[in-house]
PDB file of C-alpha atoms in Angstrom:
ATOM      1  CA  MET O   1     -82.716  90.561  56.167  1.00 80.00           C
ATOM      2  CA  TYR O   2     -83.042  89.335  59.450  1.00 82.00           C
ATOM      3  CA  GLU O   3     -83.448  85.148  58.856  1.00 86.00           C
ATOM      4  CA  PHE O   4     -80.636  85.626  56.136  1.00 89.00           C
ATOM      5  CA  THR O   5     -78.347  87.127  58.921  1.00 88.00           C
ATOM      6  CA  TRP O   6     -79.466  85.003  61.499  1.00 88.00           C
ATOM      7  CA  LYS O   7     -78.436  81.968  59.499  1.00 91.00           C
ATOM      8  CA  VAL O   8     -74.830  83.288  57.954  1.00 91.00           C
ATOM      9  CA  PHE O   9     -74.162  83.472  61.274  1.00 89.00           C
ATOM     10  CA  LYS O  10     -75.171  79.996  62.385  1.00 92.00           C
ATOM     11  CA  GLU O  11     -73.340  78.784  59.552  1.00 93.00           C
ATOM     12  CA  THR O  12     -70.073  81.167  59.625  1.00 94.00           C
ATOM     13  CA  GLY O  13     -69.819  82.150  63.557  1.00 93.00           C
ATOM     14  CA  ASN O  14     -68.438  85.580  62.184  1.00 94.00           C
ATOM     15  CA  VAL O  15     -68.509  88.154  65.324  1.00 94.00           C
ATOM     16  CA  ASP O  16     -69.663  90.884  62.357  1.00 94.00           C
ATOM     17  CA  THR O  17     -72.305  89.223  61.376  1.00 93.00           C
ATOM     18  CA  TYR O  18     -73.806  88.638  64.894  1.00 91.00           C
ATOM     19  CA  LEU O  19     -72.706  92.463  65.424  1.00 93.00           C
ATOM     20  CA  LEU O  20     -75.167  93.154  62.600  1.00 92.00           C
ATOM     21  CA  LEU O  21     -77.578  90.719  63.636  1.00 90.00           C
ATOM     22  CA  LYS O  22     -78.146  92.068  66.866  1.00 91.00           C
ATOM     23  CA  GLU O  23     -78.273  95.823  64.737  1.00 92.00           C
ATOM     24  CA  LEU O  24     -81.048  94.256  62.986  1.00 89.00           C
ATOM     25  CA  GLU O  25     -82.761  93.691  66.424  1.00 88.00           C
ATOM     26  CA  LYS O  26     -82.632  96.756  67.715  1.00 88.00           C
ATOM     27  CA  GLU O  27     -84.200  98.173  64.157  1.00 84.00           C
ATOM     28  CA  GLU O  28     -87.257  95.927  63.923  1.00 77.00           C
ATOM     29  CA  HIS O  29     -87.735  96.751  67.714  1.00 74.00           C
ATOM     30  CA  ILE O  30     -88.056 100.326  66.817  1.00 65.00           C
ATOM     31  CA  ASN O  31     -90.130  99.507  63.763  1.00 66.00           C
ATOM     32  CA  ILE O  32     -92.997  97.883  65.456  1.00 58.00           C
ATOM     33  CA  LEU O  33     -93.580 100.227  68.989  1.00 52.00           C
ATOM     34  CA  PRO O  34     -95.460 102.770  66.585  1.00 53.00           C
ATOM     35  CA  HIS O  35     -98.065 100.462  65.840  1.00 50.00           C
ATOM     36  CA  MET O  36     -98.231  98.866  69.463  1.00 46.00           C
ATOM     37  CA  GLU O  37     -98.843 101.919  70.806  1.00 48.00           C
ATOM     38  CA  ASN O  38    -102.120 102.136  68.226  1.00 49.00           C
ATOM     39  CA  SER O  39    -102.807  99.167  68.810  1.00 48.00           C
ATOM     40  CA  ASP O  40    -104.524  96.927  71.428  1.00 49.00           C
ATOM     41  CA  GLU O  41    -103.258  93.516  70.419  1.00 51.00           C
ATOM     42  CA  VAL O  42     -99.269  92.884  70.332  1.00 48.00           C
ATOM     43  CA  ASP O  43     -98.441  91.590  67.573  1.00 54.00           C
ATOM     44  CA  TYR O  44     -94.774  90.354  67.789  1.00 51.00           C
ATOM     45  CA  PRO O  45     -92.335  89.342  64.910  1.00 56.00           C
ATOM     46  CA  VAL O  46     -92.046  86.074  63.638  1.00 59.00           C
ATOM     47  CA  THR O  47     -88.170  85.478  64.332  1.00 58.00           C
TER      48      THR O  47
END
C-alpha cells in the first residue's frame, strides 16, 4: 500500500495523497516497534 501511494503522489503531487502517505508511515513505524523490542537485530522496512 505504501509503495502504491508513493507512486501516485510522485505522479500527481496531490496533497491528500501526501497526507495519506504520512499516515501510512506512522502506522508502519508503530507496527514494527513490538517486533524490534523482541529482537536483537533491527529490521527496517523496505521503502
